[in-house]
Short mmCIF file of C-alpha atoms and ligand atoms in Angstrom, two decimals:
data_model
loop_
_atom_site.label_atom_id
_atom_site.label_comp_id
_atom_site.label_asym_id
_atom_site.label_seq_id
_atom_site.Cartn_x
_atom_site.Cartn_y
_atom_site.Cartn_z
CA UNK A 1 -1.09 -98.87 25.69
CA UNK A 2 -0.40 -102.32 23.76
CA UNK A 3 -2.35 -104.85 25.62
CA UNK A 4 -0.56 -108.11 26.04
CA UNK A 5 -2.77 -110.03 28.99
CA UNK A 6 -6.28 -108.98 27.53
CA UNK A 7 -8.12 -108.48 24.63
CA UNK A 8 -10.36 -105.44 23.99
CA UNK A 9 -13.36 -104.85 21.18
CA UNK A 10 -16.09 -102.85 20.75
CA UNK A 11 -19.48 -103.85 19.78
CA UNK A 12 -21.75 -100.98 18.97
CA UNK A 13 -21.82 -99.31 22.12
CA UNK A 14 -20.69 -101.99 24.02
CA UNK A 15 -16.96 -102.23 25.13
CA UNK A 16 -15.60 -105.60 25.83
CA UNK A 17 -12.70 -106.55 27.76
CA UNK A 18 -11.42 -110.35 27.81
CA UNK A 19 -8.80 -111.65 30.43
CA UNK A 20 -6.31 -113.65 28.08
CA UNK A 21 -3.43 -115.39 30.30
CA UNK A 22 -5.08 -118.87 29.61
CA UNK A 23 -1.74 -120.59 30.69
CA UNK A 24 -2.26 -118.92 34.25
CA UNK A 25 -6.18 -119.37 34.36
CA UNK A 26 -6.23 -115.73 33.72
CA UNK A 27 -4.36 -114.90 37.33
CA UNK A 28 -4.40 -111.23 37.67
CA UNK A 29 -0.72 -110.47 37.59
CA UNK A 30 0.49 -106.90 37.65
CA UNK A 31 0.24 -106.32 34.18
CA UNK A 32 -3.22 -107.70 33.51
CA UNK A 33 -4.48 -105.56 36.11
CA UNK A 34 -2.91 -102.19 34.63
CA UNK A 35 -4.36 -103.45 31.26
CA UNK A 36 -7.58 -104.11 32.60
CA UNK A 37 -7.89 -100.73 34.65
CA UNK A 38 -6.31 -98.83 31.57
CA UNK A 39 -8.87 -100.54 29.28
CA UNK A 40 -11.88 -99.69 31.26
CA UNK A 41 -10.57 -96.14 31.64
CA UNK A 42 -10.23 -95.76 27.82
CA UNK A 43 -13.88 -97.18 27.54
CA UNK A 44 -15.09 -94.61 30.29
CA UNK A 45 -13.57 -91.78 28.67
CA UNK A 46 -15.67 -92.65 25.50
CA UNK A 47 -19.30 -91.24 25.22
CA UNK A 48 -19.81 -93.94 22.40
CA UNK A 49 -19.70 -96.58 25.28
CA UNK A 50 -22.69 -97.23 27.34
CA UNK A 51 -21.53 -100.57 29.06
CA UNK A 52 -18.52 -102.63 29.59
CA UNK A 53 -18.38 -106.56 29.65
CA UNK A 54 -15.33 -107.92 31.52
CA UNK A 55 -15.18 -111.62 30.73
CA UNK A 56 -12.49 -114.51 30.77
CA UNK A 57 -12.42 -117.99 29.08
CA UNK A 58 -14.54 -120.96 29.36
CA UNK A 59 -12.49 -122.30 31.96
CA UNK A 60 -11.46 -119.39 34.29
CA UNK A 61 -12.80 -115.98 34.64
CA UNK A 62 -9.77 -115.39 36.65
CA UNK A 63 -8.10 -117.86 39.31
CA UNK A 64 -6.93 -115.34 41.74
CA UNK A 65 -4.30 -112.94 42.03
CA UNK A 66 -0.92 -114.31 40.53
CA UNK A 67 0.56 -116.34 43.24
CA UNK A 68 3.94 -116.56 41.74
CA UNK A 69 4.18 -112.72 41.29
CA UNK A 70 3.38 -112.07 45.00
CA UNK A 71 4.54 -115.01 46.87
CA UNK A 72 7.96 -113.47 47.90
CA UNK A 73 7.01 -109.91 48.39
CA UNK A 74 7.26 -108.19 51.74
CA UNK A 75 4.39 -106.48 53.68
CA UNK A 76 5.60 -103.18 52.60
CA UNK A 77 5.75 -104.14 48.86
CA UNK A 78 2.35 -105.32 48.97
CA UNK A 79 1.32 -102.13 50.78
CA UNK A 80 2.74 -100.39 47.70
CA UNK A 81 1.67 -102.53 44.85
CA UNK A 82 0.36 -101.12 41.88
CA UNK A 83 -2.66 -103.53 41.56
CA UNK A 84 -4.32 -101.74 44.27
CA UNK A 85 -3.99 -98.37 42.58
CA UNK A 86 -5.11 -99.95 39.42
CA UNK A 87 -8.23 -101.42 41.06
CA UNK A 88 -8.78 -98.04 42.75
CA UNK A 89 -8.92 -96.36 39.36
CA UNK A 90 -11.24 -99.50 37.90
CA UNK A 91 -13.82 -99.13 40.72
CA UNK A 92 -14.19 -95.27 39.85
CA UNK A 93 -15.27 -96.33 36.07
CA UNK A 94 -18.80 -94.41 35.63
CA UNK A 95 -19.94 -96.67 32.96
CA UNK A 96 -21.97 -99.70 33.98
CA UNK A 97 -19.54 -102.79 34.43
CA UNK A 98 -20.79 -106.33 33.58
CA UNK A 99 -18.96 -109.25 34.52
CA UNK A 100 -19.56 -112.44 32.38
CA UNK A 101 -18.23 -115.41 34.45
CA UNK A 102 -17.45 -118.98 33.23
CA UNK A 103 -15.52 -121.52 34.96
CA UNK A 104 -13.32 -120.14 38.13
CA UNK A 105 -13.87 -116.90 39.81
CA UNK A 106 -11.56 -117.28 42.68
CA UNK A 107 -9.91 -115.09 44.81
CA UNK A 108 -9.10 -111.55 43.39
CA UNK A 109 -11.01 -113.01 40.35
CA UNK A 110 -14.11 -113.27 42.25
CA UNK A 111 -13.55 -109.87 43.72
CA UNK A 112 -12.89 -108.40 40.53
CA UNK A 113 -16.55 -109.83 39.39
CA UNK A 114 -17.86 -107.96 42.72
CA UNK A 115 -16.31 -104.91 41.50
CA UNK A 116 -18.63 -104.88 38.31
CA UNK A 117 -22.41 -103.92 38.67
CA UNK A 118 -24.03 -107.05 37.19
CA UNK A 119 -22.44 -110.55 37.41
CA UNK A 120 -23.76 -112.84 34.79
CA UNK A 121 -22.43 -116.21 35.41
CA UNK A 122 -22.63 -119.67 33.06
CA UNK A 123 -23.75 -122.81 34.84
CA UNK A 124 -20.20 -123.97 35.27
CA UNK A 125 -19.12 -121.06 37.04
CA UNK A 126 -17.90 -121.21 40.62
CA UNK A 127 -17.13 -118.47 42.87
CA UNK A 128 -14.50 -118.69 46.01
CA UNK A 129 -12.11 -116.79 48.26
CA UNK A 130 -9.32 -119.55 48.93
CA UNK A 131 -7.06 -116.87 50.55
CA UNK A 132 -6.86 -118.45 53.93
CA UNK A 133 -5.54 -121.39 52.39
CA UNK A 134 -2.43 -119.14 51.40
CA UNK A 135 -1.86 -117.79 54.70
CA UNK A 136 -3.59 -114.58 53.68
CA UNK A 137 -7.21 -112.91 53.47
CA UNK A 138 -8.99 -111.45 50.54
CA UNK A 139 -7.45 -108.36 49.83
CA UNK A 140 -9.37 -106.59 46.93
CA UNK A 141 -12.77 -106.38 48.50
CA UNK A 142 -13.90 -110.02 49.24
CA UNK A 143 -14.36 -109.16 53.32
CA UNK A 144 -16.58 -106.26 52.36
CA UNK A 145 -18.10 -106.21 48.88
CA UNK A 146 -19.10 -110.08 49.51
CA UNK A 147 -20.37 -109.31 53.16
CA UNK A 148 -22.42 -106.72 51.70
CA UNK A 149 -23.75 -108.88 48.81
CA UNK A 150 -24.61 -112.27 50.62
CA UNK A 151 -24.47 -111.21 54.19
CA UNK A 152 -21.97 -111.98 57.06
CA UNK A 153 -22.87 -115.75 57.75
CA UNK A 154 -22.48 -116.80 54.15
CA UNK A 155 -19.45 -114.51 53.43
CA UNK A 156 -17.72 -115.77 56.76
CA UNK A 157 -18.37 -119.41 55.75
CA UNK A 158 -16.68 -118.86 52.20
CA UNK A 159 -13.70 -116.96 53.71
CA UNK A 160 -13.38 -118.78 56.59
CA UNK A 161 -13.51 -122.46 54.84
CA UNK A 162 -12.39 -121.46 51.47
CA UNK A 163 -15.48 -123.15 50.01
CA UNK A 164 -16.58 -122.18 46.71
CA UNK A 165 -20.18 -121.87 45.41
CA UNK A 166 -21.64 -122.91 42.34
CA UNK A 167 -23.14 -120.68 40.07
CA UNK A 168 -26.74 -121.82 41.30
CA UNK A 169 -25.72 -121.55 44.59
CA UNK A 170 -24.36 -118.38 44.16
CA UNK A 171 -27.36 -116.95 42.61
CA UNK A 172 -29.64 -117.99 45.50
CA UNK A 173 -26.97 -116.32 47.80
CA UNK A 174 -27.14 -112.94 45.77
CA UNK A 175 -23.68 -113.04 44.81
CA UNK A 176 -24.68 -113.13 41.13
CA UNK A 177 -27.25 -111.44 39.20
CA UNK A 178 -28.33 -114.37 36.57
CA UNK A 179 -27.32 -117.92 35.66
CA UNK A 180 -27.27 -119.10 32.11
CA UNK A 181 -26.03 -122.28 30.23
CA UNK A 182 -22.23 -121.60 29.44
CA UNK A 183 -23.02 -121.91 25.72
CA UNK A 184 -25.26 -118.95 26.07
CA UNK A 185 -22.91 -116.74 28.09
CA UNK A 186 -21.46 -114.26 25.52
CA UNK A 187 -25.10 -114.09 23.63
CA UNK A 188 -26.61 -113.06 27.31
CA UNK A 189 -23.85 -110.80 28.18
CA UNK A 190 -24.22 -109.03 24.96
CA UNK A 191 -27.90 -108.62 25.19
CA UNK A 192 -27.77 -107.49 28.91
CA UNK A 193 -25.15 -105.11 27.94
CA UNK A 194 -26.83 -103.67 24.85
CA UNK A 195 -29.89 -102.78 26.94
CA UNK A 196 -27.76 -101.19 29.34
CA UNK A 197 -25.94 -99.08 26.85
CA UNK A 198 -29.46 -98.22 25.08
CA UNK A 199 -30.41 -96.29 27.93
CA UNK A 200 -29.33 -92.50 28.57
CA UNK A 201 -25.79 -92.55 29.47
CA UNK A 202 -25.84 -89.48 32.07
CA UNK A 203 -28.70 -91.62 33.62
CA UNK A 204 -26.99 -94.61 33.60
CA UNK A 205 -23.99 -92.75 35.29
CA UNK A 206 -26.78 -91.38 38.06
CA UNK A 207 -28.16 -94.88 38.59
CA UNK A 208 -24.92 -96.08 39.33
CA UNK A 209 -23.83 -93.44 41.68
CA UNK A 210 -27.08 -94.23 43.39
CA UNK A 211 -26.37 -97.72 43.68
CA UNK A 212 -23.05 -97.17 44.96
CA UNK A 213 -23.84 -94.80 47.45
CA UNK A 214 -26.23 -97.48 48.96
CA UNK A 215 -23.10 -99.61 49.71
CA UNK A 216 -21.07 -96.59 51.05
CA UNK A 217 -23.71 -94.58 53.19
CA UNK A 218 -26.59 -94.89 55.71
CA UNK A 219 -30.23 -95.16 54.54
CA UNK A 220 -30.95 -91.44 55.55
CA UNK A 221 -28.16 -90.41 53.67
CA UNK A 222 -28.54 -92.68 50.76
CA UNK A 223 -32.28 -91.67 50.15
CA UNK A 224 -31.32 -88.02 50.37
CA UNK A 225 -28.99 -88.49 47.67
CA UNK A 226 -31.15 -90.57 45.34
CA UNK A 227 -33.89 -88.10 46.05
CA UNK A 228 -31.53 -85.04 44.68
CA UNK A 229 -30.15 -87.01 41.77
CA UNK A 230 -33.50 -88.03 40.72
CA UNK A 231 -34.70 -84.55 40.56
CA UNK A 232 -31.59 -83.25 39.09
CA UNK A 233 -32.12 -85.70 35.95
CA UNK A 234 -35.24 -83.38 35.20
CA UNK A 235 -33.00 -80.92 33.76
CA UNK A 236 -31.66 -83.45 30.80
CA UNK A 237 -33.08 -83.93 27.20
CA UNK A 238 -33.16 -87.40 27.84
CA UNK A 239 -35.87 -87.28 30.45
CA UNK A 240 -37.97 -85.01 28.54
CA UNK A 241 -37.65 -87.60 25.62
CA UNK A 242 -38.11 -90.67 27.92
CA UNK A 243 -41.17 -89.40 29.31
CA UNK A 244 -42.54 -88.00 25.90
CA UNK A 245 -41.92 -91.38 24.36
CA UNK A 246 -44.02 -93.14 26.79
CA UNK A 247 -46.87 -90.52 26.68
CA UNK A 248 -46.60 -90.83 22.72
CA UNK A 249 -46.52 -94.53 22.74
CA UNK A 250 -43.25 -94.87 20.79
CA UNK A 251 -39.75 -96.03 21.87
CA UNK A 252 -37.51 -93.27 23.15
CA UNK A 253 -34.59 -92.19 21.48
CA UNK A 254 -31.91 -91.33 23.73
CA UNK A 255 -29.31 -88.55 22.77
CA UNK A 256 -27.17 -89.33 25.88
CA UNK A 257 -27.66 -85.37 27.05
N1 CO8 B 1 -1.79 -117.50 40.37
C1 CO8 B 1 -0.57 -118.17 39.65
N2 CO8 B 1 -0.54 -119.20 38.66
C2 CO8 B 1 -2.07 -119.76 38.55
C3 CO8 B 1 -3.20 -119.15 39.62
C4 CO8 B 1 -2.90 -118.32 40.36
N3 CO8 B 1 -3.73 -117.70 41.33
N4 CO8 B 1 -4.04 -120.07 39.35
C5 CO8 B 1 -3.77 -121.10 38.67
N5 CO8 B 1 -2.31 -120.87 38.33
C6 CO8 B 1 -1.62 -121.65 37.34
C7 CO8 B 1 -1.22 -122.89 37.99
O1 CO8 B 1 0.09 -122.59 38.37
C8 CO8 B 1 -0.96 -123.74 36.39
O2 CO8 B 1 0.32 -123.40 35.84
P1 CO8 B 1 1.26 -124.48 35.58
O3 CO8 B 1 0.74 -125.20 34.15
O4 CO8 B 1 2.59 -123.70 35.22
O5 CO8 B 1 1.73 -125.27 36.61
C9 CO8 B 1 -2.21 -123.34 35.75
O6 CO8 B 1 -2.49 -122.06 36.14
C10 CO8 B 1 -3.17 -124.26 35.42
O7 CO8 B 1 -3.57 -124.40 37.01
P2 CO8 B 1 -3.52 -125.87 37.41
O8 CO8 B 1 -2.69 -126.77 37.14
O9 CO8 B 1 -3.53 -125.81 39.26
O10 CO8 B 1 -5.36 -126.08 37.22
P3 CO8 B 1 -6.20 -127.31 38.23
O11 CO8 B 1 -7.37 -127.21 37.11
O12 CO8 B 1 -5.67 -128.25 38.49
O13 CO8 B 1 -6.59 -126.43 39.12
C11 CO8 B 1 -7.60 -124.14 40.15
C12 CO8 B 1 -7.23 -124.84 38.99
C13 CO8 B 1 -8.30 -125.03 41.38
C14 CO8 B 1 -8.09 -123.04 39.94
C15 CO8 B 1 -6.20 -124.11 41.05
O14 CO8 B 1 -5.25 -123.30 39.81
C16 CO8 B 1 -5.92 -123.07 41.89
O15 CO8 B 1 -6.36 -123.39 43.32
N6 CO8 B 1 -5.73 -121.92 41.76
C17 CO8 B 1 -5.35 -120.82 42.84
C18 CO8 B 1 -6.60 -120.20 43.43
C19 CO8 B 1 -6.25 -119.26 44.67
O16 CO8 B 1 -6.11 -119.49 45.35
N7 CO8 B 1 -6.78 -117.86 44.05
C20 CO8 B 1 -6.50 -116.89 45.47
C21 CO8 B 1 -5.01 -116.51 44.88
S1 CO8 B 1 -4.91 -115.00 45.83
C22 CO8 B 1 -5.60 -113.88 45.80
O17 CO8 B 1 -6.37 -113.59 44.77
C23 CO8 B 1 -5.86 -112.51 46.65
C24 CO8 B 1 -6.50 -111.47 45.89
C25 CO8 B 1 -5.82 -109.91 46.60
C26 CO8 B 1 -4.50 -109.64 45.80
C27 CO8 B 1 -4.06 -108.10 46.18
C28 CO8 B 1 -3.55 -107.72 45.05
C29 CO8 B 1 -2.79 -106.76 44.91
#
């Protein structure tokens, strides 16, 4: 697929997806969403990629779903809308996803970040779900993922009032993993992604599955799943290598096997 609304590149074992619709502040139209999902799937199918960074511009990670594209749609058309299907694919990506957010992360932009495993924010970032100002509610997981991330009272405040959180507020609330000065965002994202990608890939898959289970199952079921996955990893060469390297006081060299 040739991309027109995103830029894609690779640095070592890290895949980069940069949202690139500057004139619409990276608003998520069908084409952009399809391209993001396709690029993420391509990276996910590549054993040489151990982490994927999704980022935008200095001014906007993404200012939400494209309002001009959806404003005239009917309820049935929205139900059948392709962005929902594309995001279904995106949320099944096994490779760790890192959102590097600068500027606006609003509506679907905030929800896209929430679909990622780690959210790194520039100190200029702002996060909000202003959908009620448009006569709708969040539609890409905002009422569900945000509530799990920051709790019901804060999520309800953001959603019902439309109030945005600054990067610092978002970090205190637990919406973002880390905040860095804007000028350091790309470097910090790169460092985090390289660290994640340096781990054993099948172990990173397992960690991501277990983290996902924590959001989708009860505690007992989640703990049983974690214990089962933990034990199963002892069949990997990388587990033997990781523990041998510790005992031999040297860095581990993982083969992703
Ligand atoms: N959709 C389409 N165009 C947009 C969007 C958007 N979400 N956001 C900004 N733009 C466009 C503007 O229309 C403008 O275009 P033009 O120059 O042609 O008029 C350009 O980007 C620059 O924007 P502004 O002039 O408004 O820039 P400001 O700096 O004045 O304001 C803001 C920046 C505050 C970010 C403002 O643009 C804004 O409020 N944007 C809308 C934010 C919003 O409401 N987002 C939520 C959208 S709804 C949503 O995300 C639902 C998710 C679930 C959907 C499920 C789909 C299947």
